[in-house]
XYZ file of C-alpha atoms in Angstrom:
567
model
C 23.928 26.722 20.925
C 20.948 24.377 20.359
C 21.634 20.699 21.023
C 19.477 18.226 19.124
C 19.489 14.468 19.761
C 17.910 12.172 17.177
C 16.947 8.566 17.955
C 16.885 6.482 14.751
C 18.042 7.214 11.241
C 16.598 5.980 7.912
C 13.854 8.286 6.519
C 12.570 10.517 9.335
C 15.669 10.837 11.502
C 18.149 11.348 8.686
C 15.885 13.923 6.995
C 15.585 15.844 10.256
C 19.364 15.813 10.815
C 20.135 17.090 7.312
C 17.436 19.786 7.467
C 18.528 20.957 10.915
C 22.085 21.423 9.685
C 20.936 23.343 6.615
C 19.056 25.727 8.903
C 21.764 26.113 11.548
C 25.535 25.777 11.280
C 25.954 26.179 15.047
C 23.481 23.533 16.305
C 25.014 20.413 17.835
C 23.332 17.393 16.222
C 23.851 13.814 17.419
C 22.072 10.870 15.814
C 21.864 7.483 17.565
C 21.213 4.282 15.612
C 21.167 0.918 17.366
C 21.960 -0.908 14.154
C 25.010 -0.784 11.887
C 23.419 1.378 9.205
C 22.197 4.927 9.668
C 20.588 5.679 6.318
C 19.562 2.874 3.980
C 16.891 2.281 1.362
C 14.661 -0.143 3.250
C 12.095 -0.080 0.428
C 14.797 -1.518 -1.855
C 15.635 -4.580 0.270
C 13.329 -7.093 -1.531
C 14.654 -5.903 -4.900
C 18.226 -6.733 -3.906
C 17.144 -10.193 -2.738
C 15.381 -10.781 -6.078
C 18.325 -9.472 -8.112
C 16.854 -6.283 -9.581
C 19.308 -4.177 -7.555
C 22.609 -5.956 -8.114
C 24.924 -3.823 -6.003
C 24.250 -4.038 -2.246
C 26.134 -0.781 -1.626
C 23.486 1.104 -3.641
C 21.131 0.541 -0.687
C 23.417 2.451 1.684
C 22.426 6.079 1.188
C 24.676 7.637 3.836
C 27.359 6.367 6.212
C 28.416 7.950 9.521
C 31.509 9.355 7.752
C 29.542 10.816 4.820
C 26.985 12.348 7.193
C 29.780 13.925 9.199
C 31.552 15.238 6.099
C 28.493 16.778 4.472
C 26.280 17.758 7.410
C 28.630 17.783 10.417
C 26.296 15.389 12.240
C 27.759 13.133 14.929
C 26.314 9.756 13.945
C 26.714 6.988 16.512
C 25.801 3.564 15.143
C 25.476 0.556 17.479
C 24.356 3.019 20.162
C 20.895 2.397 21.601
C 18.969 5.012 23.563
C 17.500 3.031 26.470
C 15.859 5.744 28.541
C 14.695 9.372 28.603
C 14.856 11.601 31.705
C 12.420 14.343 30.691
C 12.886 16.372 33.872
C 16.642 16.726 33.400
C 16.432 16.569 29.593
C 18.932 13.722 29.247
C 18.937 10.334 27.559
C 20.718 7.146 28.602
C 22.660 5.511 25.775
C 24.076 1.985 25.661
C 27.076 1.281 23.439
C 26.166 -2.117 21.998
C 29.783 -2.892 21.066
C 31.272 -2.752 24.549
C 28.180 -2.676 26.774
C 29.078 0.668 28.380
C 26.420 3.283 29.200
C 26.514 7.079 29.205
C 24.164 10.057 29.386
C 23.682 12.855 26.863
C 21.723 16.048 27.509
C 19.483 17.780 24.953
C 17.562 20.930 24.179
C 15.374 19.027 21.724
C 14.940 15.297 21.257
C 13.567 13.689 18.090
C 12.225 10.127 18.164
C 12.301 8.261 14.865
C 12.336 4.614 15.987
C 10.202 3.285 13.121
C 8.006 0.204 13.251
C 8.930 -3.414 13.888
C 7.564 -6.460 12.035
C 4.663 -8.130 13.810
C 5.574 -11.729 14.643
C 2.452 -13.491 15.965
C 2.919 -15.938 18.871
C 2.729 -18.990 16.632
C 4.148 -22.262 18.030
C 7.473 -23.118 16.367
C 7.918 -19.712 14.667
C 11.377 -19.212 16.246
C 13.454 -21.353 13.883
C 16.423 -20.826 11.519
C 14.345 -20.904 8.332
C 11.863 -18.184 9.341
C 12.704 -14.544 8.651
C 11.185 -11.077 8.683
C 12.510 -8.153 6.645
C 13.079 -4.739 8.190
C 16.732 -3.829 7.687
C 20.050 -4.719 6.004
C 20.996 -7.516 8.480
C 17.551 -9.129 7.918
C 18.164 -8.976 4.170
C 21.624 -10.484 4.536
C 20.246 -13.365 6.622
C 17.619 -14.157 3.986
C 20.249 -14.085 1.210
C 22.538 -16.348 3.284
C 19.707 -18.840 3.869
C 18.948 -18.929 0.136
C 22.621 -19.362 -0.745
C 23.354 -22.083 1.810
C 20.103 -24.073 1.774
C 19.110 -23.584 -1.897
C 15.359 -23.693 -1.175
C 13.057 -25.138 -3.815
C 9.942 -23.736 -2.143
C 9.314 -20.571 -0.110
C 6.222 -19.407 1.747
C 5.313 -15.786 2.427
C 2.789 -14.930 5.147
C 1.072 -11.604 4.444
C -0.046 -9.904 1.241
C 1.046 -6.321 1.943
C 3.925 -4.431 0.305
C 6.772 -6.526 1.742
C 4.914 -9.802 1.265
C 4.133 -9.109 -2.392
C 7.667 -7.885 -3.104
C 9.220 -10.949 -1.452
C 6.856 -13.227 -3.381
C 8.078 -11.664 -6.621
C 11.724 -11.867 -5.517
C 11.434 -15.618 -4.885
C 9.670 -16.114 -8.218
C 12.528 -14.298 -9.984
C 15.001 -16.612 -8.273
C 13.141 -19.643 -9.596
C 11.843 -20.666 -6.163
C 8.290 -22.048 -6.127
C 6.254 -19.791 -3.845
C 3.093 -19.908 -1.739
C 1.512 -16.642 -0.550
C -0.830 -16.913 2.446
C -3.069 -14.003 3.453
C -5.569 -14.108 6.315
C -7.859 -11.506 4.706
C -9.902 -12.203 1.575
C -7.539 -10.035 -0.489
C -3.947 -8.869 -0.802
C -2.987 -5.175 -0.761
C -5.586 -3.910 1.724
C -5.207 -0.176 0.817
C -7.319 -0.991 -2.271
C -10.776 -2.554 -2.175
C -11.517 -6.218 -2.857
C -12.645 -5.829 -6.457
C -9.492 -3.889 -7.386
C -7.329 -6.489 -5.631
C -9.027 -9.059 -7.892
C -6.823 -7.908 -10.792
C -3.760 -8.507 -8.610
C -4.997 -11.967 -7.587
C -5.374 -12.908 -11.257
C -1.825 -11.710 -12.025
C -0.342 -13.603 -9.061
C -2.040 -16.853 -10.044
C -1.169 -16.383 -13.725
C 2.504 -16.335 -12.677
C 2.127 -19.721 -11.012
C 2.116 -18.540 -7.398
C 0.096 -20.677 -4.968
C -2.149 -17.925 -3.566
C -4.223 -18.826 -0.511
C -6.661 -16.195 0.767
C -8.706 -16.294 3.947
C -6.389 -18.696 5.766
C -3.907 -18.184 8.602
C -0.754 -19.897 9.831
C -1.368 -21.788 13.096
C 1.832 -23.699 13.801
C 5.335 -24.314 12.413
C 7.440 -27.446 12.865
C 11.146 -27.317 11.990
C 12.503 -30.593 10.643
C 16.327 -30.338 10.411
C 18.360 -32.411 7.968
C 21.381 -32.138 10.275
C 21.689 -32.395 14.028
C 21.282 -29.140 15.961
C 24.003 -30.406 18.302
C 26.570 -30.303 15.495
C 26.074 -26.534 15.132
C 27.746 -23.805 17.179
C 26.406 -24.531 20.640
C 26.759 -20.926 21.730
C 24.513 -19.492 19.031
C 20.696 -19.347 19.389
C 18.949 -21.948 17.212
C 16.995 -19.243 15.360
C 20.243 -17.705 14.036
C 22.070 -20.863 13.013
C 22.208 -21.951 9.387
C 20.591 -25.362 9.475
C 19.459 -27.299 6.465
C 15.974 -28.665 6.751
C 12.375 -27.852 6.012
C 9.305 -26.501 7.771
C 5.916 -28.114 8.137
C 3.242 -25.408 8.264
C -0.202 -26.025 9.760
C -2.981 -23.724 8.531
C -6.243 -22.890 10.288
C -8.276 -24.618 7.560
C -6.719 -27.972 8.474
C -4.280 -28.028 5.544
C -0.554 -28.643 5.927
C 2.268 -27.361 3.757
C 5.960 -28.204 3.561
C 8.343 -25.364 2.726
C 12.081 -24.619 2.792
C 11.905 -20.940 3.756
C 9.295 -18.835 5.560
C 8.920 -15.044 5.441
C 6.695 -13.378 8.046
C 5.267 -10.171 6.530
C 1.965 -9.798 8.355
C 2.469 -6.119 9.129
C 4.360 -3.729 11.371
C 3.803 -2.241 14.825
C 5.045 1.208 15.936
C 8.127 1.122 18.165
C 6.767 3.017 21.175
C 8.560 1.380 24.135
C 11.011 4.236 24.689
C 8.288 6.889 24.398
C 5.832 5.021 26.638
C 8.451 4.381 29.337
C 9.210 8.100 29.337
C 5.530 8.826 29.980
C 4.824 10.323 26.563
C 1.251 10.058 25.332
C 0.503 7.069 23.110
C -2.475 7.383 20.743
C -5.544 5.159 20.490
C -4.061 3.178 17.587
C -0.851 2.450 19.472
C 1.424 5.039 17.851
C 3.180 7.960 19.524
C 0.763 10.903 19.791
C 1.926 14.117 18.120
C 0.380 17.480 17.336
C 0.518 19.112 13.894
C 4.003 20.486 14.700
C 5.204 16.872 15.279
C 5.622 17.574 19.006
C 4.805 14.814 21.462
C 3.031 15.498 24.759
C 6.406 16.902 25.891
C 7.067 20.091 23.850
C 10.847 19.450 23.872
C 10.407 16.002 22.313
C 9.342 15.514 18.710
C 8.473 12.249 16.933
C 8.210 11.328 13.252
C 7.860 8.396 10.876
C 6.346 4.943 11.212
C 6.127 5.194 15.027
C 3.685 8.129 15.117
C -0.028 8.556 14.606
C -0.970 11.238 12.112
C -4.297 12.679 11.038
C -6.009 11.018 8.099
C -6.282 13.707 5.415
C -9.850 12.737 4.456
C -11.527 11.713 7.725
C -9.458 13.708 10.226
C -9.182 10.557 12.356
C -5.870 9.203 13.751
C -4.052 6.878 11.364
C -0.916 4.742 11.200
C 0.678 5.003 7.759
C 4.210 3.521 7.580
C 5.404 5.161 4.357
C 8.726 6.830 3.516
C 7.252 9.981 1.937
C 5.337 11.137 5.034
C 8.320 10.213 7.270
C 10.687 12.394 5.211
C 8.327 15.383 5.272
C 7.691 15.006 8.996
C 11.436 14.886 9.734
C 11.976 18.093 7.767
C 9.120 19.877 9.567
C 10.252 18.719 13.014
C 13.715 20.167 12.331
C 12.139 23.457 11.250
C 10.094 23.654 14.444
C 12.985 22.712 16.740
C 14.893 25.639 15.276
C 12.192 28.255 15.793
C 10.002 27.980 12.719
C 6.309 27.083 12.728
C 5.493 24.366 10.218
C 2.405 22.158 10.447
C 1.899 18.674 9.040
C -1.231 18.638 6.885
C -2.327 15.023 7.320
C -1.558 11.782 5.503
C -3.310 10.590 2.349
C -1.539 7.238 2.284
C -0.583 7.582 -1.383
C 1.171 4.326 -2.285
C 2.037 2.022 -5.180
C 3.271 -1.549 -5.424
C 4.743 -3.515 -8.328
C 3.300 -7.026 -8.630
C 5.041 -8.740 -11.551
C 3.833 -6.850 -14.659
C 1.091 -4.972 -12.796
C 1.160 -1.828 -10.712
C -1.489 -1.313 -8.014
C -1.821 2.115 -6.388
C -4.129 4.192 -4.229
C -4.556 7.517 -2.489
C -7.000 8.744 0.144
C -9.546 6.487 1.821
C -10.940 3.226 0.502
C -14.484 1.931 0.699
C -13.835 -0.151 3.824
C -12.601 2.937 5.720
C -15.549 5.084 4.598
C -17.997 2.403 5.731
C -16.201 2.089 9.078
C -16.430 5.870 9.630
C -20.092 5.969 8.547
C -19.360 8.399 5.688
C -21.843 8.382 2.786
C -20.184 7.980 -0.608
C -20.629 7.015 -4.259
C -18.132 5.237 -6.496
C -17.287 4.949 -10.176
C -15.166 2.496 -12.131
C -13.532 3.242 -15.461
C -11.474 0.879 -17.614
C -9.674 2.828 -20.336
C -6.458 2.728 -22.356
C -3.253 4.106 -20.822
C -2.682 6.008 -24.067
C -4.428 6.276 -27.441
C -5.718 2.821 -28.271
C -4.583 2.998 -31.898
C -0.952 3.568 -30.873
C 0.951 0.344 -30.081
C 1.433 -0.692 -26.465
C -1.715 0.709 -24.924
C -2.720 -1.112 -21.716
C -5.972 -1.027 -19.765
C -6.005 1.220 -16.705
C -8.664 0.011 -14.246
C -9.578 3.028 -12.155
C -11.869 3.503 -9.151
C -12.858 6.821 -7.615
C -14.751 7.411 -4.351
C -16.529 10.718 -3.773
C -19.267 12.561 -1.901
C -22.420 12.430 -4.081
C -23.617 15.770 -2.663
C -20.514 17.972 -2.643
C -18.349 16.095 -5.149
C -15.461 15.969 -2.635
C -12.844 13.360 -3.600
C -12.494 10.678 -0.926
C -10.000 8.411 -2.680
C -8.811 6.744 -5.864
C -7.381 3.339 -6.782
C -5.847 2.060 -10.005
C -4.448 -1.195 -11.357
C -2.762 -1.904 -14.678
C 0.468 -2.390 -16.574
C 1.149 1.203 -17.594
C 0.328 4.735 -16.454
C -0.873 3.794 -12.947
C 1.546 6.019 -11.024
C 0.641 8.982 -13.234
C -3.101 8.686 -12.554
C -2.826 8.216 -8.799
C -0.280 11.036 -8.513
C -2.689 13.367 -10.336
C -5.510 12.260 -8.012
C -3.331 12.767 -4.925
C -2.599 16.354 -6.021
C -6.265 17.003 -6.888
C -7.392 15.705 -3.501
C -4.709 17.694 -1.626
C -5.827 20.835 -3.508
C -9.457 20.301 -2.475
C -10.745 19.809 -6.017
C -14.181 18.286 -6.619
C -15.119 15.679 -9.218
C -16.832 18.476 -11.177
C -13.481 20.282 -11.373
C -11.702 17.073 -12.386
C -13.657 17.195 -15.650
C -11.664 20.297 -16.585
C -8.179 18.897 -15.915
C -6.025 19.498 -18.958
C -3.552 16.610 -19.067
C -0.845 15.932 -21.643
C -2.001 14.196 -24.804
C -0.092 12.623 -27.646
C -0.828 9.101 -28.912
C 2.232 7.472 -27.252
C 1.480 9.070 -23.860
C -2.209 9.617 -23.226
C -5.697 10.028 -24.631
C -7.659 13.111 -25.548
C -10.082 12.083 -22.771
C -7.845 10.772 -20.007
C -8.979 8.052 -17.619
C -9.330 10.714 -14.888
C -11.487 12.951 -17.098
C -13.676 9.958 -17.950
C -14.107 9.017 -14.286
C -15.054 12.632 -13.543
C -17.616 12.620 -16.379
C -19.257 9.463 -14.993
C -19.233 10.827 -11.432
C -20.693 14.161 -12.568
C -23.435 12.341 -14.490
C -24.402 10.548 -11.277
C -24.374 13.776 -9.219
C -26.489 15.610 -11.833
C -28.942 12.721 -12.187
C -27.938 12.002 -15.793
C -26.992 8.448 -14.774
C -28.500 6.035 -12.253
C -25.791 3.572 -11.223
C -25.906 -0.009 -10.111
C -22.751 -1.674 -8.783
C -21.207 -5.117 -9.191
C -22.098 -6.130 -5.616
C -25.825 -5.556 -6.291
C -26.022 -7.675 -9.459
C -26.431 -11.011 -7.668
C -29.389 -9.648 -5.663
C -31.770 -8.473 -8.387
C -35.533 -8.822 -7.878
C -38.317 -10.012 -10.186
C -39.001 -6.352 -10.944
C -35.632 -6.004 -12.689
C -34.343 -7.409 -15.965
C -30.704 -7.677 -17.118
C -29.854 -6.271 -20.545
C -26.471 -7.139 -22.107
C -25.742 -4.614 -24.889
C -22.480 -6.212 -26.105
C -22.111 -8.070 -29.387
C -22.916 -11.820 -29.285
C -19.295 -12.813 -29.935
C -18.204 -11.079 -26.713
C -20.587 -13.206 -24.677
C -19.018 -16.369 -26.047
C -15.413 -15.253 -25.630
C -15.524 -13.335 -22.360
C -18.572 -14.575 -20.450
C -21.929 -13.121 -19.431
C -24.381 -12.730 -16.577
C -26.955 -15.519 -16.291
C -30.447 -14.635 -17.404
C -29.515 -11.495 -19.338
C -31.324 -10.475 -22.516
C -28.816 -9.673 -25.290
C -29.587 -6.721 -27.556
C -26.440 -5.075 -28.996
C -26.432 -1.316 -28.382
C -26.408 -0.548 -32.122
C -29.706 -2.483 -32.537
C -31.413 -1.116 -29.425
C -33.422 1.682 -31.128
C -34.976 -0.792 -33.553
C -35.637 -3.459 -30.879
C -36.506 -1.337 -27.860
C -40.131 -2.612 -27.882
C -38.829 -6.106 -26.965
C -38.203 -4.783 -23.434
C -40.939 -4.505 -20.766
C -41.802 -1.019 -19.508
C -43.084 -2.305 -16.168
C -39.628 -3.497 -15.052
C -36.352 -1.728 -14.288
C -33.797 -2.452 -17.016
C -30.324 -3.141 -15.595
C -27.946 -2.457 -18.482
C -24.389 -3.710 -18.760
C -21.608 -3.885 -21.334
C -17.868 -4.598 -21.148
C -16.727 -1.542 -19.148
C -19.803 0.697 -18.820
C -19.383 2.966 -21.856
C -21.874 1.331 -24.263
C -24.049 0.660 -21.223
C -24.357 4.404 -20.661
C -25.331 4.976 -24.322
C -28.032 2.299 -23.983
C -29.141 3.670 -20.598
C -29.698 7.155 -22.075
C -31.716 5.693 -24.966
C -33.903 3.798 -22.516
C -34.627 6.668 -20.103
C -35.215 9.058 -23.012
C -37.870 6.598 -24.204
C -39.628 6.425 -20.846
C -38.006 3.284 -19.428
C -36.775 2.956 -15.848
C -33.126 1.863 -16.060
C -29.749 1.643 -14.305
C -26.262 1.135 -15.744
C -23.662 -1.247 -14.277
C -20.735 1.053 -13.458
C -17.471 -0.450 -14.720
C -19.377 -3.082 -16.689
C -18.785 -6.805 -16.827
C -15.015 -6.351 -16.333
C -15.490 -4.965 -12.807
C -18.019 -7.694 -11.927
C -15.770 -10.420 -13.334
C -12.635 -9.477 -11.365
C -14.560 -8.640 -8.188
C -15.910 -12.186 -8.172
C -12.794 -13.944 -9.487
């Protein structure tokens, strides 16, 4: 009889336990969880705080009793595995309720410890009004603080998934909110110009967004005496009314009633490292494609492990539930004699930010530059469904690709409708090894309420293919502010658009429908840099110019991309 021990529940551990039981009725499966909850929807925690998910019990996916009833898995909550004896194949377990310790032997051990919030060593950060959000008890503490202290202002540090979701939760609760992000953008899986749409949405909702600044110090100013609280309880866990004075690295100060630290997560590798298991260069547990650690009897999955980046082949840390679930399933297969291999992580992800969705798959421009990989990019702004049917919204779409082979490196999209659909299609296309040339031939559903006869993805593929074939010579938004005297800007929009939307300084305005008649107004000894609203009319004008012997380039994504990139 095979004996499997699993350290940690939630996505990876719970998936492995359920899969192992489905494959073997005779295996003995024990799952240890140091917290109270073995399987909960941690991605749903901010939405319960904000009130979207009303019923707290909906977050509890499985209990020890339900796991036992359905899968015959011995789930031991409040039991922490504190050590691994690899030679004797045993673990040491501490019962956190009574402090007792015991040993348990194994044939296979699965580590699914997850990742812990990063709390920087900031002076004053350990106080009763500062929280992070990883699990149900964290969520309960935040809700208790809101209920008891009734904050008028909250501050969120970090503009990743949790930070953005907590910002929105506070806004829904009517709490004025400041979002502080050390980088020059939120949502780092997308590039800066795509994040610009998110920045505009955040500010439009009245959030005080501060980019490029960091928290340096926190001072807790209680309204009531600490001495009047329960003397036996640590200060950081008492409910004290008061406020926090935040000092930022730009010299500014900010007073707030509640602080959320959401600067990122770090893999939980202590147990693995102390057992002598190999830790990767990024700080996650090293695994092979079978999800085995450097000890073949010990597997590891989820947020704690390094996996191979699907595009670059380099090690990556991607704390997402989808990969964790698949890894848990595969580890169970391999522990029970099968041979499954994990095929790398694309990092496909989406985040709701008020009325916007922002999503990505594959690598972004920053990663490609860091790896020294040559690439080209296209931007398309098109309707989510037929523009003449009510409710169409703009999908702003970016695709990164190899200009020689047409290999898809990554895609990003922002908008109010149809974002998940486009990025899901791109994730499948990339996983299948399709090229941008093949993307042109994708046959996607079309009816006016749902799509367009030329979908956003088809359009992006057309633009990319034009560049690869030499039918288009691109110029990008980040080159526009560095033009030389040998280049001239041509705005081919209608004059009214310039007044209402804005324009690039120094541009000559000839509407595209007048260009044939007025083409002689342009100099042939200079390169004509054409732009329109989103790049479509610009391409029509560009083709007219090159067919008439002019040297020209078209601004990919048009003025809309430039505008939001520089917002």
